[in-house]
XYZ file of C-alpha atoms in Angstrom:
751
model
C 97.280 120.600 65.309
C 94.436 119.333 64.902
C 91.925 119.389 67.516
C 87.968 118.436 66.759
C 86.670 118.919 70.396
C 81.699 119.360 69.969
C 81.934 120.207 66.460
C 84.675 123.207 66.580
C 87.751 123.854 65.020
C 90.333 124.656 67.427
C 93.311 125.635 65.226
C 97.155 126.996 67.344
C 99.046 125.771 65.311
C 101.539 128.260 66.935
C 101.366 127.446 70.299
C 103.537 125.300 71.928
C 102.033 121.858 73.053
C 102.451 120.265 75.892
C 102.030 117.224 77.380
C 100.030 116.946 80.416
C 98.638 113.783 82.403
C 95.755 113.963 84.623
C 95.497 112.392 87.815
C 92.616 111.249 89.533
C 92.733 112.843 92.678
C 94.611 110.049 94.189
C 97.954 109.967 92.240
C 95.834 107.279 89.596
C 97.463 108.380 86.175
C 94.351 108.994 83.782
C 94.455 106.825 80.353
C 92.836 109.955 78.183
C 96.640 112.032 78.703
C 98.466 113.466 75.510
C 101.149 111.944 74.276
C 104.570 113.098 74.941
C 107.102 114.253 72.680
C 105.032 116.503 71.642
C 106.748 119.347 70.308
C 106.197 123.377 69.463
C 105.557 123.601 66.799
C 106.386 127.711 67.435
C 110.204 129.641 65.128
C 108.887 127.701 62.821
C 107.639 128.875 58.902
C 104.524 126.941 57.629
C 104.953 125.828 54.657
C 101.396 123.929 54.115
C 102.023 122.422 50.699
C 105.870 121.821 51.443
C 105.504 117.314 51.287
C 102.582 115.352 49.332
C 101.792 114.845 53.116
C 100.674 117.747 54.748
C 98.660 118.559 51.465
C 96.379 115.176 52.310
C 96.451 115.995 55.771
C 94.803 119.488 55.194
C 92.151 118.423 52.359
C 91.076 116.046 54.426
C 91.251 118.326 57.559
C 89.169 120.913 55.364
C 86.830 117.638 54.254
C 85.978 116.862 57.871
C 84.780 120.754 58.864
C 82.759 121.407 55.268
C 81.181 118.184 56.155
C 80.472 119.389 59.759
C 79.553 122.870 57.936
C 81.913 124.054 59.363
C 82.068 127.249 57.268
C 84.027 130.251 58.848
C 86.922 127.619 60.139
C 86.577 126.297 56.652
C 87.096 129.971 55.203
C 90.088 130.750 57.840
C 91.872 126.976 57.546
C 92.100 127.742 53.207
C 93.219 131.490 54.135
C 96.031 130.707 56.363
C 97.398 127.220 53.740
C 96.747 129.409 50.755
C 94.421 127.142 48.807
C 92.602 127.478 46.373
C 88.322 128.068 47.488
C 88.681 124.297 45.153
C 91.443 122.658 47.458
C 89.403 120.549 49.794
C 86.991 119.597 47.010
C 89.393 117.311 45.775
C 89.255 113.114 47.093
C 92.030 112.909 49.707
C 93.776 109.786 48.554
C 94.927 107.811 51.490
C 98.262 107.745 52.313
C 98.914 106.204 54.568
C 102.160 105.800 56.371
C 103.957 103.720 58.291
C 105.584 105.596 60.632
C 102.361 106.108 64.179
C 103.116 105.722 66.866
C 100.404 103.213 67.523
C 97.524 105.803 68.407
C 93.818 103.885 68.503
C 91.499 105.721 66.013
C 89.242 108.816 67.722
C 85.630 107.945 67.304
C 84.185 111.004 65.737
C 81.039 112.043 64.197
C 80.818 111.651 60.343
C 81.136 108.807 57.413
C 84.817 107.954 57.804
C 85.740 109.914 60.397
C 88.695 106.876 61.210
C 90.140 106.507 58.955
C 89.777 110.559 58.705
C 91.992 111.232 61.984
C 94.133 108.191 61.544
C 95.697 110.038 57.898
C 95.542 113.576 60.486
C 97.818 111.352 63.049
C 100.400 109.491 61.061
C 100.557 112.748 58.557
C 101.183 115.317 60.822
C 104.766 115.276 63.144
C 102.953 116.356 66.493
C 101.389 112.954 68.521
C 97.535 113.036 68.538
C 95.618 112.097 72.155
C 95.201 108.802 72.518
C 91.519 108.225 72.409
C 90.782 106.245 75.946
C 91.246 102.249 75.693
C 88.971 99.915 76.661
C 87.856 98.911 79.975
C 89.023 95.574 80.853
C 86.004 93.685 80.667
C 86.773 91.873 84.478
C 86.086 88.262 83.574
C 86.405 86.887 80.229
C 84.971 83.750 80.311
C 85.949 81.313 77.716
C 82.131 80.613 77.016
C 81.275 81.597 74.000
C 78.796 84.834 74.831
C 81.528 85.685 77.765
C 84.271 86.112 74.884
C 85.288 89.960 73.385
C 85.008 90.228 69.637
C 88.357 89.137 69.269
C 88.542 92.455 65.967
C 88.165 94.628 68.455
C 90.064 93.792 71.281
C 93.330 93.413 68.460
C 92.064 96.319 66.441
C 95.011 98.516 68.537
C 97.502 96.802 67.664
C 96.882 97.967 63.907
C 98.821 100.995 63.903
C 101.901 100.247 63.925
C 105.885 102.068 64.048
C 108.823 101.077 62.277
C 109.369 97.297 63.122
C 113.419 98.322 63.312
C 112.826 100.437 65.926
C 111.114 98.905 68.278
C 114.198 97.167 69.305
C 115.820 100.551 69.991
C 112.773 101.910 71.431
C 113.331 98.663 73.819
C 116.209 99.039 74.942
C 117.021 103.113 75.278
C 114.398 102.922 77.941
C 116.780 100.081 79.289
C 119.712 102.299 79.373
C 117.522 104.984 80.829
C 116.497 102.772 83.911
C 119.715 101.326 83.632
C 121.277 104.649 84.182
C 119.125 106.275 87.634
C 119.355 106.196 90.570
C 119.430 102.666 92.426
C 115.863 104.182 94.941
C 113.931 104.786 91.350
C 115.665 101.666 89.505
C 113.059 98.625 91.040
C 109.765 101.155 90.606
C 110.981 102.041 87.431
C 112.432 98.217 85.807
C 108.499 96.939 86.724
C 107.567 98.748 83.158
C 109.520 95.828 81.708
C 107.549 92.596 81.036
C 104.349 94.718 79.796
C 105.922 96.615 77.534
C 107.928 93.856 76.263
C 104.700 91.967 75.811
C 102.287 94.152 73.784
C 105.376 95.319 71.485
C 105.911 92.668 71.011
C 102.328 91.904 70.059
C 101.786 94.859 67.916
C 104.495 93.097 65.859
C 103.055 90.476 65.431
C 99.953 91.169 64.338
C 101.534 93.382 61.597
C 102.943 90.524 60.304
C 106.274 91.160 60.987
C 107.407 88.036 62.234
C 110.792 87.942 61.734
C 111.456 90.632 63.906
C 108.836 89.941 66.650
C 111.391 86.259 66.701
C 114.357 88.691 66.824
C 112.838 90.992 69.735
C 111.871 88.428 71.856
C 115.038 86.339 72.021
C 116.982 88.945 72.376
C 114.410 90.640 75.401
C 113.242 87.287 76.791
C 115.512 86.846 79.039
C 115.543 90.284 80.452
C 111.965 89.563 81.879
C 111.330 88.518 85.883
C 111.842 84.599 86.447
C 108.507 83.852 87.684
C 106.992 85.217 84.139
C 108.767 82.553 82.385
C 105.676 80.315 81.980
C 103.698 83.726 80.526
C 106.197 83.870 78.271
C 106.864 80.004 77.092
C 102.549 80.975 75.642
C 103.705 84.226 73.793
C 106.264 82.868 72.692
C 104.257 80.457 70.463
C 101.913 83.161 69.210
C 104.158 83.495 66.662
C 101.522 84.046 63.770
C 98.611 86.779 62.833
C 96.507 84.226 63.007
C 97.660 82.912 66.369
C 96.174 85.434 68.313
C 92.684 85.841 67.823
C 90.371 83.524 69.968
C 93.978 82.853 72.561
C 93.147 83.435 75.755
C 96.181 84.937 77.539
C 96.531 87.548 74.545
C 93.242 88.195 75.079
C 94.197 88.412 79.432
C 96.845 90.456 77.798
C 94.633 93.227 76.033
C 91.174 93.798 77.697
C 93.389 93.731 80.975
C 95.405 96.565 81.817
C 98.625 96.255 83.858
C 98.817 97.149 87.110
C 102.063 99.177 87.800
C 101.988 101.082 91.852
C 104.631 103.949 91.358
C 106.157 106.080 93.192
C 105.974 109.949 92.017
C 109.152 110.774 92.108
C 110.338 107.807 90.019
C 107.090 108.315 87.133
C 108.389 111.874 87.336
C 111.440 110.987 85.545
C 109.736 108.216 83.440
C 107.307 111.002 82.224
C 110.671 113.486 81.587
C 112.546 111.097 80.073
C 110.242 109.526 77.545
C 108.855 113.425 76.222
C 112.339 114.339 75.441
C 113.083 110.834 73.735
C 109.352 111.652 72.075
C 109.118 108.078 72.000
C 105.385 107.995 71.379
C 105.660 104.305 71.121
C 106.325 103.515 74.071
C 104.797 106.654 76.033
C 101.216 104.651 73.532
C 101.900 101.265 74.771
C 101.765 102.941 78.648
C 98.485 104.411 77.867
C 96.682 101.670 76.179
C 97.888 99.169 78.623
C 99.622 100.580 81.642
C 97.425 101.284 84.880
C 100.263 103.477 86.708
C 99.245 104.000 90.710
C 100.121 106.910 91.745
C 101.470 107.208 95.538
C 103.536 109.939 97.341
C 106.750 108.891 99.160
C 109.051 107.101 98.778
C 109.896 104.518 96.217
C 110.119 100.980 97.272
C 112.724 98.219 97.366
C 113.859 96.128 95.046
C 112.246 93.433 97.815
C 108.886 95.247 98.397
C 107.777 94.988 94.885
C 109.278 91.228 94.388
C 106.480 90.574 96.891
C 103.575 92.014 95.905
C 104.599 91.261 91.877
C 103.788 87.721 89.502
C 100.463 88.173 88.956
C 99.220 88.150 85.460
C 98.003 92.673 85.143
C 100.770 93.540 87.670
C 99.284 94.268 91.092
C 95.752 95.163 93.066
C 94.061 99.027 93.074
C 94.668 100.536 95.899
C 91.162 101.866 95.580
C 90.598 97.918 95.662
C 91.456 98.083 98.753
C 90.045 100.274 100.297
C 86.512 99.161 101.012
C 85.981 98.616 104.779
C 85.942 94.043 105.636
C 83.283 92.912 108.419
C 85.484 90.531 108.985
C 84.698 89.739 113.180
C 82.498 86.281 113.809
C 78.598 86.731 114.761
C 77.679 86.561 117.561
C 77.023 82.647 118.504
C 73.204 82.357 119.617
C 72.890 81.032 123.327
C 72.572 77.144 124.195
C 72.623 76.320 127.970
C 75.048 73.317 128.377
C 74.186 71.152 130.712
C 76.783 69.025 132.413
C 77.519 65.444 131.336
C 77.853 62.376 133.221
C 81.863 63.125 134.126
C 80.257 66.347 135.875
C 78.121 64.922 137.447
C 80.139 62.428 138.867
C 82.946 64.904 140.108
C 79.558 67.275 142.242
C 78.128 64.408 143.764
C 81.962 63.094 145.079
C 82.050 64.895 147.960
C 79.538 66.997 147.251
C 81.890 69.762 146.076
C 82.224 70.874 142.712
C 85.524 70.230 140.046
C 87.943 72.601 139.420
C 88.671 72.424 135.928
C 91.702 74.419 135.075
C 89.675 77.989 133.084
C 90.263 77.620 128.766
C 89.622 80.265 126.395
C 86.889 79.064 124.615
C 85.867 80.580 121.646
C 83.092 79.684 121.370
C 81.990 80.980 125.022
C 83.894 84.301 123.717
C 81.949 84.626 121.036
C 79.104 84.312 123.064
C 79.688 86.946 125.153
C 80.062 89.400 123.317
C 80.444 90.869 119.969
C 82.814 92.055 118.028
C 82.888 95.435 117.341
C 84.538 94.479 113.499
C 81.441 91.653 112.897
C 79.254 92.251 110.772
C 75.508 92.925 111.557
C 73.147 89.376 112.491
C 70.755 89.573 109.653
C 73.383 91.096 106.721
C 73.134 88.177 104.655
C 69.417 85.794 105.457
C 71.337 82.857 107.773
C 69.239 79.562 108.148
C 67.194 79.052 111.208
C 69.134 76.131 113.758
C 66.875 72.793 113.829
C 66.954 71.162 117.511
C 69.422 69.012 115.388
C 72.224 71.938 114.689
C 71.924 72.428 118.570
C 72.561 69.536 119.984
C 75.656 69.663 117.200
C 76.504 72.574 119.236
C 76.859 71.791 122.788
C 78.668 68.204 121.477
C 80.935 70.825 119.922
C 81.559 72.956 123.437
C 81.688 70.148 125.421
C 84.544 68.968 122.246
C 86.154 72.589 123.190
C 86.713 72.427 126.823
C 88.417 69.750 126.412
C 90.784 70.518 123.023
C 94.689 70.136 123.624
C 95.850 73.858 123.436
C 98.144 74.251 120.681
C 101.900 76.009 121.219
C 105.580 76.076 119.829
C 106.415 74.027 123.050
C 102.795 71.127 121.977
C 103.339 69.958 119.107
C 99.644 68.631 118.048
C 99.645 64.863 117.138
C 98.904 63.757 113.406
C 96.588 61.541 112.334
C 96.957 60.984 108.161
C 95.173 58.662 106.326
C 96.810 57.052 103.292
C 94.324 56.164 99.707
C 96.339 52.154 98.731
C 95.263 50.909 95.570
C 93.343 54.905 94.831
C 93.915 53.087 91.063
C 90.877 55.557 90.522
C 92.603 58.545 90.685
C 92.208 60.989 94.303
C 91.742 64.157 93.414
C 89.892 65.177 97.156
C 89.372 65.338 100.243
C 87.819 66.241 102.583
C 85.727 65.466 106.669
C 83.665 66.489 108.440
C 84.010 68.953 111.186
C 83.019 66.581 114.092
C 86.202 64.173 111.743
C 82.783 61.149 111.662
C 83.403 61.278 107.834
C 85.426 61.695 105.509
C 85.101 61.520 101.435
C 86.562 61.384 98.528
C 86.486 62.388 94.845
C 87.069 60.409 92.272
C 88.695 60.852 88.409
C 86.865 57.747 87.673
C 83.278 60.398 88.283
C 82.857 58.785 91.348
C 81.782 59.708 94.850
C 83.137 57.756 97.568
C 82.650 57.894 101.554
C 83.553 56.028 104.509
C 82.585 55.947 108.062
C 86.411 57.009 110.213
C 84.166 55.959 113.528
C 82.872 52.591 114.211
C 79.718 53.550 113.947
C 78.345 52.201 109.781
C 77.404 53.991 107.088
C 73.174 53.631 106.952
C 70.792 54.811 104.745
C 66.666 55.845 105.129
C 64.335 52.985 105.517
C 61.402 52.420 102.167
C 58.991 54.742 102.450
C 56.631 51.420 102.673
C 58.872 50.356 105.750
C 58.618 54.219 107.427
C 54.524 54.016 107.684
C 54.785 50.901 110.500
C 56.989 53.097 112.205
C 56.318 55.116 115.718
C 57.091 57.940 115.286
C 55.960 58.882 118.728
C 59.257 56.967 120.078
C 62.784 58.266 121.123
C 64.843 56.436 119.381
C 63.335 57.418 115.973
C 66.091 58.433 114.404
C 67.721 54.901 115.147
C 64.371 53.631 113.206
C 63.920 54.904 110.725
C 67.665 53.491 109.787
C 67.764 50.223 107.343
C 70.366 48.217 109.175
C 70.846 45.579 106.419
C 72.302 48.931 104.298
C 75.255 49.158 106.916
C 78.754 49.249 105.061
C 81.502 51.430 106.201
C 81.974 53.541 102.782
C 79.606 54.346 100.053
C 79.897 54.933 96.439
C 78.603 57.792 94.908
C 77.425 57.545 90.529
C 76.607 60.846 88.745
C 79.360 62.577 87.427
C 79.611 62.012 84.303
C 84.035 63.429 84.784
C 86.885 63.570 87.139
C 85.280 64.939 90.500
C 87.615 67.836 91.914
C 85.744 69.160 94.899
C 84.007 67.697 97.457
C 82.445 69.596 101.014
C 79.969 68.346 103.431
C 77.420 70.394 105.174
C 77.705 70.806 108.320
C 75.180 68.736 110.320
C 76.701 66.116 107.568
C 73.013 65.694 106.571
C 74.356 66.704 103.283
C 77.566 66.438 99.926
C 78.679 69.156 97.843
C 80.951 67.345 94.530
C 82.007 69.534 91.731
C 83.522 67.994 88.419
C 84.842 68.083 84.655
C 80.855 68.118 83.937
C 79.919 70.956 83.959
C 78.107 70.068 86.954
C 78.125 70.343 90.838
C 75.406 68.049 92.695
C 74.285 68.106 96.500
C 73.934 64.241 98.610
C 71.654 63.356 100.917
C 73.382 61.394 103.461
C 70.246 60.042 104.703
C 69.273 58.117 101.521
C 73.102 58.225 99.717
C 71.694 59.565 96.387
C 71.756 62.702 94.736
C 68.989 65.270 94.974
C 70.768 68.188 93.111
C 71.950 69.003 89.774
C 73.360 72.460 90.049
C 73.477 73.075 86.226
C 75.567 77.687 85.757
C 79.512 76.276 84.543
C 79.978 75.806 81.177
C 83.417 74.269 81.606
C 85.100 71.780 85.109
C 84.047 73.360 88.067
C 87.047 72.657 89.653
C 86.284 73.268 93.580
C 83.947 73.562 95.812
C 82.190 74.952 99.894
C 80.151 74.843 101.595
C 79.133 78.417 104.379
C 79.617 77.810 107.323
C 75.589 78.662 107.972
C 74.913 76.007 105.640
C 72.402 76.165 103.363
C 74.729 78.061 100.558
C 78.138 77.514 98.484
C 80.698 78.409 96.478
C 81.501 76.996 92.860
C 84.268 78.237 91.200
C 86.261 76.454 87.569
C 87.175 76.477 84.349
C 85.115 80.090 83.043
C 86.794 82.069 86.115
C 83.434 83.161 87.587
C 82.547 82.287 90.700
C 79.107 81.512 92.134
C 76.700 81.699 94.919
C 74.593 79.068 95.347
C 71.487 78.196 98.149
C 70.474 74.922 98.541
C 66.592 75.572 97.555
C 67.296 77.130 94.430
C 68.533 76.122 90.685
C 70.419 79.127 89.706
C 73.076 81.013 91.644
C 72.418 83.881 94.072
C 75.352 85.757 92.441
C 77.782 85.482 90.252
C 81.435 86.567 90.837
C 83.868 87.541 87.787
C 86.960 89.483 88.225
C 89.122 86.555 87.758
C 90.987 87.104 84.720
C 92.046 82.724 84.612
C 90.435 79.711 86.047
C 89.501 80.087 89.707
C 90.750 76.680 91.389
C 90.032 77.532 95.041
C 87.039 79.020 97.004
C 86.171 79.054 101.029
C 83.591 81.285 102.571
C 85.616 83.634 105.593
C 83.968 81.851 109.170
C 80.960 84.847 109.695
C 79.839 83.752 105.867
C 80.068 87.040 104.783
C 82.944 86.955 102.618
C 84.516 84.443 99.254
C 88.002 83.922 98.965
C 89.089 82.763 95.949
C 92.060 81.956 94.642
C 92.797 81.658 90.758
C 95.954 80.730 88.352
C 95.920 84.586 87.785
C 98.004 84.359 90.988
C 95.931 86.784 92.657
C 92.960 85.709 96.163
C 90.036 88.273 95.864
C 87.232 88.823 98.791
C 83.711 89.035 97.990
C 81.285 90.472 99.109
C 78.590 87.724 99.661
C 75.443 90.247 100.224
C 76.668 93.309 97.625
C 78.105 90.757 94.972
C 81.678 93.916 95.058
C 85.000 92.891 94.530
C 86.628 93.801 98.528
C 90.151 92.921 98.312
C 92.720 91.626 95.209
C 96.122 90.380 96.608
C 98.968 89.892 94.904
C 102.076 88.386 95.808
C 102.487 84.769 94.819
C 104.176 83.771 91.213
C 101.976 80.380 90.339
C 98.354 79.586 90.304
C 96.670 79.879 93.836
C 95.442 76.126 95.176
C 94.995 76.540 98.851
C 92.802 78.701 101.149
C 92.785 79.014 104.533
C 90.834 81.774 107.085
C 92.415 81.777 110.432
C 89.226 80.785 113.186
C 88.919 85.045 114.834
C 88.276 85.626 110.071
C 91.113 88.095 110.865
C 94.180 86.667 108.916
C 94.249 84.226 105.965
C 96.849 82.135 104.530
C 96.913 81.417 100.489
C 98.880 78.340 99.141
C 100.716 77.831 95.151
C 102.300 76.389 92.459
C 104.886 78.236 94.191
C 105.554 75.998 96.953
C 105.228 79.506 99.586
C 102.052 80.107 102.168
C 100.922 83.506 102.136
C 100.020 85.467 105.469
C 97.404 87.709 105.193
C 95.583 90.414 107.229
C 92.097 91.213 105.597
C 91.263 94.492 107.518
C 94.230 95.950 106.131
C 94.747 94.277 102.626
C 98.020 93.592 103.299
C 100.408 90.559 103.278
C 102.070 90.238 106.752
C 104.301 87.059 106.188
C 105.232 84.785 104.031
C 106.246 81.174 105.067
C 108.639 80.219 102.537
C 110.139 74.932 103.372
C 108.337 74.017 100.635
C 109.371 72.702 96.973
C 106.483 71.944 95.287
C 102.710 72.886 95.067
C 100.564 73.042 97.984
C 97.198 72.027 97.698
C 96.188 71.787 101.697
C 95.917 74.654 104.280
C 94.333 74.482 107.626
C 95.042 76.779 110.601
C 94.550 74.810 114.343
C 91.073 75.386 116.719
C 92.956 78.733 118.422
C 94.005 79.570 115.992
C 98.087 79.639 117.115
C 99.493 77.753 114.561
C 99.036 76.528 110.728
C 99.555 73.235 109.310
C 100.674 73.105 105.062
C 100.786 70.305 103.447
C 102.542 69.835 99.576
C 103.129 67.559 97.260
C 106.560 67.427 98.008
C 105.083 64.323 100.444
C 105.401 66.534 103.788
C 102.981 68.189 105.455
C 104.830 71.352 108.136
C 103.480 72.711 110.854
C 103.086 77.143 111.727
C 103.703 79.471 114.732
C 101.310 81.639 113.673
C 101.150 83.957 116.327
C 104.745 84.889 116.437
C 103.973 85.998 112.977
C 100.947 87.389 113.511
C 102.421 89.841 116.649
C 105.390 90.571 114.525
C 103.247 92.647 112.286
C 102.493 95.786 112.315
C 100.332 97.703 110.100
C 99.862 101.333 110.024
C 97.921 103.553 107.719
C 100.830 104.506 105.887
C 101.604 100.721 104.550
C 98.317 99.985 104.135
C 98.397 103.367 100.998
C 101.670 102.704 99.904
C 102.620 98.899 100.477
C 105.845 99.212 102.163
C 105.566 95.832 103.516
C 108.786 94.455 105.157
C 108.453 90.686 105.785
C 111.547 89.005 107.641
C 113.026 87.163 106.574
C 112.105 84.451 108.986
C 110.613 81.343 107.883
C 112.843 78.983 110.062
C 112.404 80.399 113.346
C 108.255 79.820 111.983
C 108.169 76.812 111.005
C 107.967 73.704 113.860
C 107.741 71.083 112.625
C 109.035 69.023 109.031
C 106.633 65.371 108.823
C 107.218 63.472 106.145
C 105.195 60.611 104.304
C 106.779 57.954 102.785
C 105.289 58.475 99.274
C 101.762 60.196 99.945
C 101.595 64.043 97.823
C 99.116 65.617 100.698
C 95.814 67.274 99.280
C 93.446 67.728 102.418
C 95.047 69.207 106.105
C 92.000 69.119 109.203
C 91.845 69.631 113.299
C 89.555 68.203 115.102
C 87.388 69.865 117.163
C 90.543 68.561 119.950
C 93.039 69.545 118.312
C 94.379 66.179 116.640
C 95.929 66.795 112.719
C 94.411 64.171 110.246
C 95.423 64.646 105.921
C 94.572 62.527 103.983
C 96.507 62.171 100.286
C 96.693 59.581 97.828
C 99.836 56.303 97.625
C 102.185 56.754 95.305
C 104.478 54.428 94.645
């Protein structure tokens, strides 16, 4: 075997060529490792001029050496091979056989080094070292400039083995894995799906349509049920032409499928492939898989299934090691004046009325700095205006009257049904004080309603405003035009269905995102559009304001989430990494992080300051449509089309609970104000309440669990389910807890 490095040739044909997988120190396999099955040529007599292929190989190597002026090596090789001085001057015919093991070309200096070395790899019986595969591009945006060169992406499938042997290779590995000990079988079975996908794509790319069809029919039934949708898309790619421009195919090709395997299980797999000299499978593992090795006991089937299901396998352990400051920011000191009721209580008999002490989350935040909280100035936040301070005072007063929820004291639920919503209700949001409700519709309109007796009014015209006494105490009332008072307002401006809406915390603005690729900012004083933010080229599925206002996040079909500020036309940050549409977005309560849920079945947590992805959470088996943070910022809940609610520990980046009960997509999740109860709303027309306090208390996390992912999820969904509330025929698309812990729900009646 000839290894060309830095222009020097090292000929060690007689020595054993051993395969070693390089390790990066944390147990992760480096893709630059050599192929297994490399056999020693020691003990065999050399027959350089034996077969025609060997002759062609020697001539090709001689030409390469000569071109690089390595005359000494040329003489040594010619002497050992018994070739005449002018033999290497003869032209080398291109006799690329069909039996190569899918080895990518090695780039080297020189005219046609790629074709030269590919001929060498085909002719020699020893598998050559594979080059490092191209890195995953992160976000595979649908936009033209964001797409990789399709020909480059597909080039890895240009070298292929004998199509007849593909089922034999796969079946041989399958039989081996089925024969190993139970403790290793579950982990090794993870390689079936990515191997199946890439072997099928190789067959299709190399125009072996019949073999590809037979391969698919024979082995597609062996794959896990949660890959059913991916396999359906894969089966539609039966010709080479179908692969070009196909987003799913590009996802498979450009993102390495991550498998988390114990060292013992990995050694079993490596040894088997070496003994069988199964280069075809090993090349795919090198090229398209990232094997994250950990020391310790292998994981069980249930532990693996809990974390599996995403488009690119599990998240790498390194991806969840960054420190996350999940604590809450210290609230500003605001004196809460006594209201009328308190004053009356003091006047009676001259004694203040005693009230039962209540746990007040607002008060506790303002007294002590959370050790897990980020620095107050880590990201610039808007300064509090006088109106904001008044609102916080109102919030604190409301909090003192908040109902304390528990399994024995469940919240009342008020459901807002949108009747005759022929326009097609697609999104709903409530203001934090529950005074306004807004709906986004498929007819491209946004409608705002007042939930209180107070009607919606516009600000007076500029001419009328000039006549107002600006020093009067009720100036805020005087500027409103009573003639425009109505219970609802319709906002026109979008040119496509509105898929996401969000009120600002101060209730002065409303965001809406649409299929037209824009996010619009509306004034709730004038009920007009102030700004149209253009950055997405495709539908924007969701948008959310920061809990502090000013910043907002958007995500859509282009797979990139964008962070904006209301006073900037361009995004401040672009978060790229998802492999499919971003379907839902949410700010962390401290506003330093943003969570995004995607159709690639992963949740990512992004650092607003650095733009880095600090958490990749896998476990859902379908696109994610709802996210919710607990009020203390430590936990997160997510809901998807698989009908499951998953609970996550943000600090450790681990799944800590699984709530089963819904039979359809979960579109709404919300924690109560004190975080003790989680409400979930689904397309199955139900609202369910869950005891999250018990769910989180039962979890015990340590460093070993965080490092290996040995999570034992208790099957206690029924114990945690506190109640199920059915609507007549209304899918639940939004939930909101008022400041006093009344649960509001909304959806469009579906007759």
